[in-house]
PDB file of C-alpha atoms in Angstrom:
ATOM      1  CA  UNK G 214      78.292 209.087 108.816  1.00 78.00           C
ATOM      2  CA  UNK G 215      76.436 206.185 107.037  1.00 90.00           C
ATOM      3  CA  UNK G 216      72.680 206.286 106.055  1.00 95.00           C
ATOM      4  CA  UNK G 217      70.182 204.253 104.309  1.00 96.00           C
ATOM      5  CA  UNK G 218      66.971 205.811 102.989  1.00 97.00           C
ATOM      6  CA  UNK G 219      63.497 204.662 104.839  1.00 97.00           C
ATOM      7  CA  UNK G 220      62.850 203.451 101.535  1.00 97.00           C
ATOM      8  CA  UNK G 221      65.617 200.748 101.541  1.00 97.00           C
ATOM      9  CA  UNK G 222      64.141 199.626 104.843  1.00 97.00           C
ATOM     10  CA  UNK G 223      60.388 199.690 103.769  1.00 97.00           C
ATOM     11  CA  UNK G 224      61.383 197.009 100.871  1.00 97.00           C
ATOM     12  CA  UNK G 225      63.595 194.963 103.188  1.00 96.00           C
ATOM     13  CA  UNK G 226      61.040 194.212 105.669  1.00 97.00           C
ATOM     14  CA  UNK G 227      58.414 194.642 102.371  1.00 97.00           C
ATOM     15  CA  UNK G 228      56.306 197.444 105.221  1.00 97.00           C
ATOM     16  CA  UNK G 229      52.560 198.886 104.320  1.00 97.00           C
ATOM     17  CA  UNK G 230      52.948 202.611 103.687  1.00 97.00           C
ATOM     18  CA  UNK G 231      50.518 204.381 105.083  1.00 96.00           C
ATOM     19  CA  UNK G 232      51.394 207.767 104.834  1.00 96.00           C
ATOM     20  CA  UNK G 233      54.969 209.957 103.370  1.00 95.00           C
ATOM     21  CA  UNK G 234      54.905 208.050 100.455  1.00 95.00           C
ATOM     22  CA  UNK G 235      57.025 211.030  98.752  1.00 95.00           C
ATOM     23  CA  UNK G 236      59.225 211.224 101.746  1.00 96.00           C
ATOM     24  CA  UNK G 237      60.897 207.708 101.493  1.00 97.00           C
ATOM     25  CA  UNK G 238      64.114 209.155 100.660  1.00 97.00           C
ATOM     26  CA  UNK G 239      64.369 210.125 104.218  1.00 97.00           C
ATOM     27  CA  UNK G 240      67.735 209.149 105.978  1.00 97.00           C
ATOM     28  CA  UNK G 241      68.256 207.053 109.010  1.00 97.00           C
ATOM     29  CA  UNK G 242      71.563 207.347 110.708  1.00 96.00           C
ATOM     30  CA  UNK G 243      70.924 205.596 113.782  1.00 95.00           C
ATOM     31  CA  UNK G 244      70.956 201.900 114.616  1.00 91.00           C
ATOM     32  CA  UNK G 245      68.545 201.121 117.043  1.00 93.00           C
ATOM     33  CA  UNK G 246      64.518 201.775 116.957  1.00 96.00           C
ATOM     34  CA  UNK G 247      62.497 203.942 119.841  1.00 97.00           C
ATOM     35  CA  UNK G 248      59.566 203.067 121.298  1.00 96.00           C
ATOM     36  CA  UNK G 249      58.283 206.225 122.224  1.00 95.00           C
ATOM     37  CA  UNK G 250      55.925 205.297 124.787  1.00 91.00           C
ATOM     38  CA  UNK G 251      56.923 208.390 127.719  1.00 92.00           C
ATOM     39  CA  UNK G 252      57.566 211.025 124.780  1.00 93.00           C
ATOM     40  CA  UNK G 253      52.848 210.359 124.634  1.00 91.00           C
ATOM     41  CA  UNK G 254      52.848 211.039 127.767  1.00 88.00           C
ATOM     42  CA  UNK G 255      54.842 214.117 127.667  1.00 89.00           C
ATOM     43  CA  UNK G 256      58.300 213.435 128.832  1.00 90.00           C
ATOM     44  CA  UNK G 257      60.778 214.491 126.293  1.00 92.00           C
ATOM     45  CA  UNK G 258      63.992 214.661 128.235  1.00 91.00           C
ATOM     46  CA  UNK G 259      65.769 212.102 127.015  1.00 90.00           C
ATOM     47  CA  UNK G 260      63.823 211.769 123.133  1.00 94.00           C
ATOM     48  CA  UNK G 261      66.125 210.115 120.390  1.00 95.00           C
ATOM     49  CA  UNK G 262      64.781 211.871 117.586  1.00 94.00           C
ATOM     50  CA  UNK G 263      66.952 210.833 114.901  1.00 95.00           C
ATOM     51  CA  UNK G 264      65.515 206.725 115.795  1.00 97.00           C
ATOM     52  CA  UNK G 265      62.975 205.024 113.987  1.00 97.00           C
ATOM     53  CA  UNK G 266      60.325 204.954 115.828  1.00 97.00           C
ATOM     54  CA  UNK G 267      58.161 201.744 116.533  1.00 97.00           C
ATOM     55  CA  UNK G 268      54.392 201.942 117.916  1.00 96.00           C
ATOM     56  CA  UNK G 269      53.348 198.486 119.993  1.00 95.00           C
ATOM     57  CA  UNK G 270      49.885 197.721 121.299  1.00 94.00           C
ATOM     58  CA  UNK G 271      51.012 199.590 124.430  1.00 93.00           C
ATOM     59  CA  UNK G 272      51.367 202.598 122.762  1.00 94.00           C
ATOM     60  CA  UNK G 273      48.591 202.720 120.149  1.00 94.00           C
ATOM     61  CA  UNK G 274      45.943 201.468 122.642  1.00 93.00           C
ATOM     62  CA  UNK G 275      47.210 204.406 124.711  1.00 92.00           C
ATOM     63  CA  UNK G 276      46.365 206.683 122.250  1.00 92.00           C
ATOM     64  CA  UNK G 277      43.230 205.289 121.398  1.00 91.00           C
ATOM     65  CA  UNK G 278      41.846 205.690 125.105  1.00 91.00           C
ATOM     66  CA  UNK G 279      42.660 209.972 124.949  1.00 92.00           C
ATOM     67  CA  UNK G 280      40.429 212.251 123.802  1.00 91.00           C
ATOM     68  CA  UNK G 281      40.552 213.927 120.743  1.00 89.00           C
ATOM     69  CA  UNK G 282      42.415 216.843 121.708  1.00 91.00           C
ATOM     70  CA  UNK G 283      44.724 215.118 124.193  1.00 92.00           C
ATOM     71  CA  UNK G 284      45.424 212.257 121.586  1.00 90.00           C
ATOM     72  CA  UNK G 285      45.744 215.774 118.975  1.00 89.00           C
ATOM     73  CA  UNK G 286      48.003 217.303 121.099  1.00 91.00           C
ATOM     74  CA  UNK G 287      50.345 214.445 121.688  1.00 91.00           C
ATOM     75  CA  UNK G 288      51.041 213.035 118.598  1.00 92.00           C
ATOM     76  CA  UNK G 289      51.460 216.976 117.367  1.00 91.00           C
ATOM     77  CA  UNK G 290      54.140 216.791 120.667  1.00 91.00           C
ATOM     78  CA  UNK G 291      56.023 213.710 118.881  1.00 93.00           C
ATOM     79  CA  UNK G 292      55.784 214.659 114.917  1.00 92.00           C
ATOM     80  CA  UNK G 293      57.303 217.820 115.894  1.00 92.00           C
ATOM     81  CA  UNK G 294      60.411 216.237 116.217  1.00 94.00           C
ATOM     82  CA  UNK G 295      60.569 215.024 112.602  1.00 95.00           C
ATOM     83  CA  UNK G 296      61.716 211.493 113.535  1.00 96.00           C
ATOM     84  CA  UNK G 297      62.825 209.478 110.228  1.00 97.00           C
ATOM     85  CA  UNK G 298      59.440 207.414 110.131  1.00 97.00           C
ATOM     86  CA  UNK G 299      57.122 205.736 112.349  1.00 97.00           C
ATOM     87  CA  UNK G 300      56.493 201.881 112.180  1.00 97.00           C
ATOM     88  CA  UNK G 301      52.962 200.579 113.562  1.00 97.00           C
ATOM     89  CA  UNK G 302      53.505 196.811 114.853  1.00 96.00           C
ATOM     90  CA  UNK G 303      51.080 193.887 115.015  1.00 95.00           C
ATOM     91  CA  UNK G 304      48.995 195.142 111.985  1.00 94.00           C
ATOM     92  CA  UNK G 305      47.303 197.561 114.173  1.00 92.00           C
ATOM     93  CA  UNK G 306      44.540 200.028 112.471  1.00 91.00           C
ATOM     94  CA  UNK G 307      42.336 202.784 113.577  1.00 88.00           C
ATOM     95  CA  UNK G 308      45.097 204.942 112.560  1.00 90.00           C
ATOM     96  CA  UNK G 309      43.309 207.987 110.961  1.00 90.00           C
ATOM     97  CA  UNK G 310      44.981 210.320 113.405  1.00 89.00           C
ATOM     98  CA  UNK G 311      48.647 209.360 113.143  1.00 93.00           C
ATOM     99  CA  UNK G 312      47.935 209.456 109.231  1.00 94.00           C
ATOM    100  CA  UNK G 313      46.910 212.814 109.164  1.00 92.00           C
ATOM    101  CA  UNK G 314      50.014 214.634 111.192  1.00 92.00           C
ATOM    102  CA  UNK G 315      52.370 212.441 109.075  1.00 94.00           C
ATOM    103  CA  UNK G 316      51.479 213.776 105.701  1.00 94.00           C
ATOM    104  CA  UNK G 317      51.103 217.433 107.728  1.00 92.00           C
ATOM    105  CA  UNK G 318      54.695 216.634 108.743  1.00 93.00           C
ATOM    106  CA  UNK G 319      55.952 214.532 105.676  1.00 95.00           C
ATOM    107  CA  UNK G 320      56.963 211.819 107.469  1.00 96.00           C
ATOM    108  CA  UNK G 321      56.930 207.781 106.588  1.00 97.00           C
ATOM    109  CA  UNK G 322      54.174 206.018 108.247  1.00 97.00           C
ATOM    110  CA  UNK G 323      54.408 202.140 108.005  1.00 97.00           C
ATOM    111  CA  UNK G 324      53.112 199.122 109.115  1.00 97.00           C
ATOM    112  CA  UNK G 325      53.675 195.388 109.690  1.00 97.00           C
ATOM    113  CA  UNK G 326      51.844 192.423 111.033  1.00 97.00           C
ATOM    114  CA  UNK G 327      55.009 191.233 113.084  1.00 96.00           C
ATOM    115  CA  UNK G 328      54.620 191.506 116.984  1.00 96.00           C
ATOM    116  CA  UNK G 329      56.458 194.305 118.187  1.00 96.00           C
ATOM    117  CA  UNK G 330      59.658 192.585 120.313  1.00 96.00           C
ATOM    118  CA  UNK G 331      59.886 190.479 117.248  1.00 97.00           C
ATOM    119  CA  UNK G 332      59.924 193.264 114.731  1.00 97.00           C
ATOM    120  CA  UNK G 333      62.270 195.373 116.694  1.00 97.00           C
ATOM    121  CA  UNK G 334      64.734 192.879 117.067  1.00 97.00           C
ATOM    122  CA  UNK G 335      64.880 191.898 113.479  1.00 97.00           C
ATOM    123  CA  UNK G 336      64.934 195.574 112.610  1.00 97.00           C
ATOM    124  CA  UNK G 337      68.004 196.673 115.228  1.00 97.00           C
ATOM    125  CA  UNK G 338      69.969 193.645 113.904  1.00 95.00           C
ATOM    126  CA  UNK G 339      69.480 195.125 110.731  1.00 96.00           C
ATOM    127  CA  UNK G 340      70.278 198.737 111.207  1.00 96.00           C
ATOM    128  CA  UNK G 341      73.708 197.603 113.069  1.00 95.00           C
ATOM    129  CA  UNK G 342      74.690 196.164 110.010  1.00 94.00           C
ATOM    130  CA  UNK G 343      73.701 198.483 107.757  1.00 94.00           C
ATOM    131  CA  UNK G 344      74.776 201.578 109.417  1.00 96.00           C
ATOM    132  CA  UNK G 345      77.931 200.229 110.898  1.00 95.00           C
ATOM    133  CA  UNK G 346      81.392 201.895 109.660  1.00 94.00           C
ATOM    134  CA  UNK G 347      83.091 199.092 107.338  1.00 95.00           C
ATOM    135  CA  UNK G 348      86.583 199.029 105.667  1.00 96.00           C
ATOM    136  CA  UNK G 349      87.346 196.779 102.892  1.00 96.00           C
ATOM    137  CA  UNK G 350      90.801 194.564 102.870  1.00 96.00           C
ATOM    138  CA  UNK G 351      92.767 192.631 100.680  1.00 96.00           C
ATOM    139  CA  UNK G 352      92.416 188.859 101.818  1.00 96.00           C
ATOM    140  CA  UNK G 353      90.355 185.652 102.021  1.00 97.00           C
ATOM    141  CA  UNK G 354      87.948 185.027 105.003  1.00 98.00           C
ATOM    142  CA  UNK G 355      86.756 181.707 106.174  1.00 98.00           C
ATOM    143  CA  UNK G 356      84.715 180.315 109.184  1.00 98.00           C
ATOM    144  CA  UNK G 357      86.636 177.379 110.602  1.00 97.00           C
ATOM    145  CA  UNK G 358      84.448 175.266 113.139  1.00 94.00           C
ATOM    146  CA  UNK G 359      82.507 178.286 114.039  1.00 95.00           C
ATOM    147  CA  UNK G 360      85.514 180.824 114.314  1.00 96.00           C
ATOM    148  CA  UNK G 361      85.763 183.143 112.120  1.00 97.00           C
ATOM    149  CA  UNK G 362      89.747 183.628 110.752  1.00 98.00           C
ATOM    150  CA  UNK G 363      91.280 186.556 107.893  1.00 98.00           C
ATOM    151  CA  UNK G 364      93.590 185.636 105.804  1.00 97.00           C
ATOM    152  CA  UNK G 365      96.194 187.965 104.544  1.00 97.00           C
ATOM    153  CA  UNK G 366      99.506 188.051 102.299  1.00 95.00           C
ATOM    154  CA  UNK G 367     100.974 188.889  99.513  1.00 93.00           C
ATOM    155  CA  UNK G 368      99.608 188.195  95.879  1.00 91.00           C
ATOM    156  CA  UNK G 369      99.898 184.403  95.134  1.00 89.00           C
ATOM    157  CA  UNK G 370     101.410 182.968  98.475  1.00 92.00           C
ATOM    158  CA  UNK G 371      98.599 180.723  98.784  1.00 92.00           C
ATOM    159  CA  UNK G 372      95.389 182.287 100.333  1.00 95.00           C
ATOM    160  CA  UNK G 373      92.654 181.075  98.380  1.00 95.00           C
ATOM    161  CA  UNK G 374      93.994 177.671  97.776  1.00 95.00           C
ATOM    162  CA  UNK G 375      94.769 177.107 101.797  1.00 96.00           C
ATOM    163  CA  UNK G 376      90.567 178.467 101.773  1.00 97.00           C
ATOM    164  CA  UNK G 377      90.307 175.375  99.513  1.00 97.00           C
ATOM    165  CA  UNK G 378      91.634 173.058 101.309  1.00 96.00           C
ATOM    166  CA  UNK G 379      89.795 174.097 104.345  1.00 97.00           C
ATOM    167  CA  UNK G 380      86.639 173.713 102.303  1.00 97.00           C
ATOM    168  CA  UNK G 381      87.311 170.014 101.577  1.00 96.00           C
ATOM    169  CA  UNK G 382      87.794 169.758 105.026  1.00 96.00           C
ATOM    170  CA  UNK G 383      84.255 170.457 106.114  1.00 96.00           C
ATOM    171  CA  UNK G 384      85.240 174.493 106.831  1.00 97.00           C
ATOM    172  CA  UNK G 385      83.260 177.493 104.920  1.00 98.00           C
ATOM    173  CA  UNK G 386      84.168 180.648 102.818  1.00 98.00           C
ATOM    174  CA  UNK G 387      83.105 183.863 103.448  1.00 98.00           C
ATOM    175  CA  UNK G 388      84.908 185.354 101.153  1.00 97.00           C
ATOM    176  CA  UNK G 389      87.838 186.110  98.511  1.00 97.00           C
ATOM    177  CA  UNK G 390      90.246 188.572  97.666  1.00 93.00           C
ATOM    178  CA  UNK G 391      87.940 191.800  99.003  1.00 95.00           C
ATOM    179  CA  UNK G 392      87.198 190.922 102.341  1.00 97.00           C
ATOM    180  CA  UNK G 393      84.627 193.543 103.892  1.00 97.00           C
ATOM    181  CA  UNK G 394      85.023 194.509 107.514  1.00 97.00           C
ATOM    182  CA  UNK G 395      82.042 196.296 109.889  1.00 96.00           C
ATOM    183  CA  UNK G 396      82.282 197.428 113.205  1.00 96.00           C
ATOM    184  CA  UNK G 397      79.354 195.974 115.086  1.00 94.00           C
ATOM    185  CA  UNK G 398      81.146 196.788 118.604  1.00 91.00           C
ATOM    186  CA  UNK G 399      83.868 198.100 119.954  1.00 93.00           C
ATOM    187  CA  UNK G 400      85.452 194.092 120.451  1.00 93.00           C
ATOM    188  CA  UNK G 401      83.182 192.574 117.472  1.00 95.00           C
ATOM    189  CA  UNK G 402      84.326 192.015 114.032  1.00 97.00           C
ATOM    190  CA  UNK G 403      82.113 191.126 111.102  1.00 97.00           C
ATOM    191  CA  UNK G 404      83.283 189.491 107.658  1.00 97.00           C
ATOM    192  CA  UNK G 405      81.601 189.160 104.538  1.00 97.00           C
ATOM    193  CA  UNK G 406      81.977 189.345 101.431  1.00 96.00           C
ATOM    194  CA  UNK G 407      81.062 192.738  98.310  1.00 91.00           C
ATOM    195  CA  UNK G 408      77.569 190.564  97.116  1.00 92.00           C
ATOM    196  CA  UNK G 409      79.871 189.944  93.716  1.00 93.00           C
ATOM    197  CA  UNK G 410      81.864 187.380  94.667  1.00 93.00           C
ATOM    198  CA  UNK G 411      79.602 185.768  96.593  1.00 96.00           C
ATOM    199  CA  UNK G 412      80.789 182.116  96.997  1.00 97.00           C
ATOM    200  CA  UNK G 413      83.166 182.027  94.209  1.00 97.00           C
ATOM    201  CA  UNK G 414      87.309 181.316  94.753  1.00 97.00           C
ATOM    202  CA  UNK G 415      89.842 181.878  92.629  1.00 95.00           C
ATOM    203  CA  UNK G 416      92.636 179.343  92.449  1.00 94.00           C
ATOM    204  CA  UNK G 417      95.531 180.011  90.386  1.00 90.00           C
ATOM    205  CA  UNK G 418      96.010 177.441  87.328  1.00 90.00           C
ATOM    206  CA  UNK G 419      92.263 176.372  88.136  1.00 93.00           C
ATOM    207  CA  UNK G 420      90.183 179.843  87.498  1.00 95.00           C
ATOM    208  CA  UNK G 421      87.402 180.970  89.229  1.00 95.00           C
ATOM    209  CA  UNK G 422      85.190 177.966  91.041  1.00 96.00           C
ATOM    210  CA  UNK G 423      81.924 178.328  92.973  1.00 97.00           C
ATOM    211  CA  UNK G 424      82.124 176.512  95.848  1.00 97.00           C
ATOM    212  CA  UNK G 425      78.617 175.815  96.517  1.00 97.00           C
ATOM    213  CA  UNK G 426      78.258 174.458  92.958  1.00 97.00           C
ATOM    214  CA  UNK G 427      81.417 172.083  93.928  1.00 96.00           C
ATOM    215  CA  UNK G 428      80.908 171.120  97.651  1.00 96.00           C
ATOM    216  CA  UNK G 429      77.083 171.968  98.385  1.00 96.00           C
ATOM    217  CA  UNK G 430      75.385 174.635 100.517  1.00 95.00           C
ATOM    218  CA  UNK G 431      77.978 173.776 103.287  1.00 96.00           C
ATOM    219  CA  UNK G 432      81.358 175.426 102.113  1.00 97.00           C
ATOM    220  CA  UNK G 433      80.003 178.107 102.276  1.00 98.00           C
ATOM    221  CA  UNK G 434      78.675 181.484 104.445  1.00 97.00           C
ATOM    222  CA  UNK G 435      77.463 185.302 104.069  1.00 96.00           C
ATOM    223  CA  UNK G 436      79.031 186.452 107.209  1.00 96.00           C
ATOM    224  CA  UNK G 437      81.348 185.450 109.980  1.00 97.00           C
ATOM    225  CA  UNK G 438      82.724 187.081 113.686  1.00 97.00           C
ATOM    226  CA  UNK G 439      86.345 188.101 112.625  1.00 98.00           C
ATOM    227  CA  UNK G 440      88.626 186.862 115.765  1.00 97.00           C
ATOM    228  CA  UNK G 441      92.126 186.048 114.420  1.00 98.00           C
ATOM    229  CA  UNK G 442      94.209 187.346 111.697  1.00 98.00           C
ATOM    230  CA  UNK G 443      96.339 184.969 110.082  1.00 97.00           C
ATOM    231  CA  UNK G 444      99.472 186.363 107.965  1.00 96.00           C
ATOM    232  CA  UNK G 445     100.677 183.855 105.092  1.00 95.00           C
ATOM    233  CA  UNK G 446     104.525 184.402 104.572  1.00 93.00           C
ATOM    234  CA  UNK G 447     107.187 183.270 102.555  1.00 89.00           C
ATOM    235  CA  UNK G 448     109.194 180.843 104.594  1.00 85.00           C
ATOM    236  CA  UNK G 449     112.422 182.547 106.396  1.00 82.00           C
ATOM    237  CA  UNK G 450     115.099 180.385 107.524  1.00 75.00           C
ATOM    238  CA  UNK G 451     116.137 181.098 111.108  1.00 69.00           C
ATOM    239  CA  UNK G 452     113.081 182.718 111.833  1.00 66.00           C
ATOM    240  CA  UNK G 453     110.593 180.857 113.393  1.00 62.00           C
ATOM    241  CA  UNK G 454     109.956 181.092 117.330  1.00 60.00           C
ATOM    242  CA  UNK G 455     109.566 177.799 119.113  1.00 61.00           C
ATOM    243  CA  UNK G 456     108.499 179.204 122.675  1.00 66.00           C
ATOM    244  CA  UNK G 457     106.285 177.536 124.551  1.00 65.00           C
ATOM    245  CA  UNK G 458     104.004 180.546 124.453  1.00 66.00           C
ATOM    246  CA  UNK G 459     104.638 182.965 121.647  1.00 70.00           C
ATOM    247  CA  UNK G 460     104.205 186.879 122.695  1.00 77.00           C
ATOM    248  CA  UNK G 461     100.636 188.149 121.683  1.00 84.00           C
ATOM    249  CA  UNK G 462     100.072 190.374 118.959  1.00 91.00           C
ATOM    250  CA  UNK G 463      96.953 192.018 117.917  1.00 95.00           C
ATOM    251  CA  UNK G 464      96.423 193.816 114.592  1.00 96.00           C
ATOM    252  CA  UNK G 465      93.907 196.774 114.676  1.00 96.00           C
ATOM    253  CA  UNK G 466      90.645 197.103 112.450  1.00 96.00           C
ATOM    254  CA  UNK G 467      88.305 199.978 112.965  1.00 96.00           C
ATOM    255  CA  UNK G 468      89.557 200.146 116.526  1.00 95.00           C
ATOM    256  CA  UNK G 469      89.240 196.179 117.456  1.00 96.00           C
ATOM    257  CA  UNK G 470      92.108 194.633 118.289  1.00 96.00           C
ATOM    258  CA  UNK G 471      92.242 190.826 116.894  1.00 97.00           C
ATOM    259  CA  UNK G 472      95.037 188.536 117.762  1.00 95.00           C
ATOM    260  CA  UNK G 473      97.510 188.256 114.605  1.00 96.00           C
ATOM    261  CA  UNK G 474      99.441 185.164 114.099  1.00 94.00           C
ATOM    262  CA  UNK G 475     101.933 184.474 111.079  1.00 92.00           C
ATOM    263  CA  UNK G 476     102.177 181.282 109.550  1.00 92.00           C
ATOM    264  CA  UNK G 477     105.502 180.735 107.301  1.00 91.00           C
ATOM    265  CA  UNK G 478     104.930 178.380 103.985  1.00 90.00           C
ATOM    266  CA  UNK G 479     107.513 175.861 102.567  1.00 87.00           C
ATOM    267  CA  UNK G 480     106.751 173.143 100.299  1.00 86.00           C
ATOM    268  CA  UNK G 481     105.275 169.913 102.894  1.00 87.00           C
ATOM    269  CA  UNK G 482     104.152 172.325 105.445  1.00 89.00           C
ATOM    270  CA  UNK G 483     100.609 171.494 106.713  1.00 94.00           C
ATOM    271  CA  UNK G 484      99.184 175.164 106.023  1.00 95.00           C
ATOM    272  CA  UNK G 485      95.662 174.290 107.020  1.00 96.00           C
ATOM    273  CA  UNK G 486      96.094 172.229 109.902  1.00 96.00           C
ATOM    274  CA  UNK G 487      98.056 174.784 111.615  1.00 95.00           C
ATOM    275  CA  UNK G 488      95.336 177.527 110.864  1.00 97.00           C
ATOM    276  CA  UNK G 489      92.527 174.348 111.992  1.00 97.00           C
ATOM    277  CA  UNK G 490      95.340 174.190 115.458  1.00 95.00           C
ATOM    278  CA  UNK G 491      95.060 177.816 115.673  1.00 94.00           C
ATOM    279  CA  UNK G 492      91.324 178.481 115.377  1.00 96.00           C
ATOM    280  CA  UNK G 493      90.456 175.434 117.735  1.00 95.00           C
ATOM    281  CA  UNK G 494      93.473 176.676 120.341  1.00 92.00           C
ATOM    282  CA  UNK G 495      91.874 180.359 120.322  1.00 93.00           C
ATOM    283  CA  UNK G 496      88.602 178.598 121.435  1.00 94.00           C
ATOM    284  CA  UNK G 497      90.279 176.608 124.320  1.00 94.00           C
ATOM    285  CA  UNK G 498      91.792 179.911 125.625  1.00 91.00           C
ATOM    286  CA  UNK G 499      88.219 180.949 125.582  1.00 92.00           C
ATOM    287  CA  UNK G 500      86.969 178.275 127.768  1.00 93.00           C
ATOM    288  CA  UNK G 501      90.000 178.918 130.355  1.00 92.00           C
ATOM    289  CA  UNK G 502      92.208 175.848 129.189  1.00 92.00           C
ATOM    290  CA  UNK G 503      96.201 177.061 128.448  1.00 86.00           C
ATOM    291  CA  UNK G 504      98.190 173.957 127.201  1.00 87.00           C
ATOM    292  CA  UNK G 505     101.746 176.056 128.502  1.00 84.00           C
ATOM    293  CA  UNK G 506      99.921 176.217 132.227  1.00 86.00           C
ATOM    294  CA  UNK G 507      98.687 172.376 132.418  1.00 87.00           C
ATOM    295  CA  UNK G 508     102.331 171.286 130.606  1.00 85.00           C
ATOM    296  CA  UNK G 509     103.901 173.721 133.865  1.00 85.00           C
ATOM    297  CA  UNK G 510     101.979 172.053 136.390  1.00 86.00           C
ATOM    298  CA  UNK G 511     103.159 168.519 135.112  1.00 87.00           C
ATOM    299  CA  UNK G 512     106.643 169.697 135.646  1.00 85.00           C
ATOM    300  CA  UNK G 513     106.304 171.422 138.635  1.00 84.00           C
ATOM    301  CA  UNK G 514     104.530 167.924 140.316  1.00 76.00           C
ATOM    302  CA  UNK G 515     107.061 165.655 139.095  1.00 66.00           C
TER     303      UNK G 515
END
């Protein structure tokens, strides 16, 4: 299972530590924070103790209004659990209290001025990417009008320089030769690239290029939704379907099936406008709209 210490997190979102400064290296496995608003009030049925837990005006005014013992014996009810840290939202203070049972306890106490929703969504997008199981392939990704495409082949048929010609098209890298996968869902895809090759290409009889050196901030991006896997092949005579509708195939990643579609090369062939054709006919199908169904009903009314 993947972790990342509270400390990684505390310099990401550059938190106050206010307590369990020698317990940073504490591990969070889970993606999404806790509010744990009913575990103050004594309900523990359902308690996610291996969240990070976030405190909101709601739940530190709560506290506030208790007496000493009651507001002593439910925070001692919570800490118990060992939780991987507690955030405090909205720069709240008064705080003496939850200070105290977190050293007791060794446990991160931290603080931000964000609002709470605001926090909480910035810090679950986070997590899911950071925590999410991740596989590393062989291959060049790009984000064509918005979609995100792989593509895959052998060494030298041509992936990074059809990338390139997509990029002088108006279309964006993500990334070459080690394309890294996550798992954000069981139907969602991410791409991106290893951090260190970060917006370069390499081109064969060029070298290495940086395309945001070359063609501005716009070739290129950190991240894109994987939804179709493109296969670059050497051409094969006799081989190529011309259906109307070619059978669907799907290649798996992680568990998500994304529609696979193999594109043969020969010297002429318009490589990138049939992967532009593809990604903009995968978004049609999206909307509803099937070219074979609309080029049936002409026939069937004539």
């Amino acid at each position: 299972m993947k972790s990342i210490s509270v400390k990684e997190m505390t310099e990401r979102f550059r938190l106050e530590v206010l307590a369990g400064q020698p317990c940073l290296d504490r591990q969070i496995v889970r993606s999404r924070a806790h509010r744990p608003g009913l575990e103050f009030a004594g309900y523990f049925d359902f308690f996610p103790t291996e969240q990070v837990q976030v405190l909101g005006k709601k739940e530190i005014n709560y506290l506030h209004k208790l007496t000493e013992n009651e507001r002593n014996e439910r925070i001692g009810n919570v800490v118990k659990y060992h939780p991987p840290c507690f955030i405090v939202a909205a720069g709240q203070d008064g705080l003496k209290y939850l200070i105290k049972y977190c050293e007791q306890e060794g446990i991160p106490l931290l603080r931000t001025p964000e609002k709470t929703t605001e926090f909480i969504a910035k810090l679950d997008s986070y997590l899911l990417k950071a925590l999410a199981q991740e596989i590393s392939v062989h291959g060049v990704c790009v984000n064509v009008s918005g979609i995100g495409i792989l593509l895959r082949g052998k060494s030298g048929v041509g992936k990074s320089e059809t990338a390139h010609t997509l990029i002088r098209r108006g279309h964006r890298l993500v990334a070459d030769d080690i394309v890294t996968l996550k798992k954000l869902g069981p139907e969602t895809l991410l791409g991106s690239h290893d951090g260190k090759t970060r917006e370069f290409l390499a081109l064969r009889s060029i070298g290495l290029i940086n395309v945001v050196r070359l063609y501005g901030r716009k070739a290129f991006q950190d991240e894109s939704r994987i939804v179709l896997d493109i296969e670059l092949t050497p051409w094969k005579d006799n081989t190529l379907n011309n259906e109307l509708e070619l059978e669907h195939r799907f290649t798996d990643y992680l568990g998500v099936q994304v529609p696979h579609i193999e594109i043969q090369l020969q010297p002429g062939r318009d490589v990138a406008g049939l992967i532009e054709a593809a990604a903009n006919s995968w978004y049609l199908k999206q909307q509803g709209y099937s070219a074979v169904e609309e080029f049936m009903s002409r026939l069937t009314d004539c």
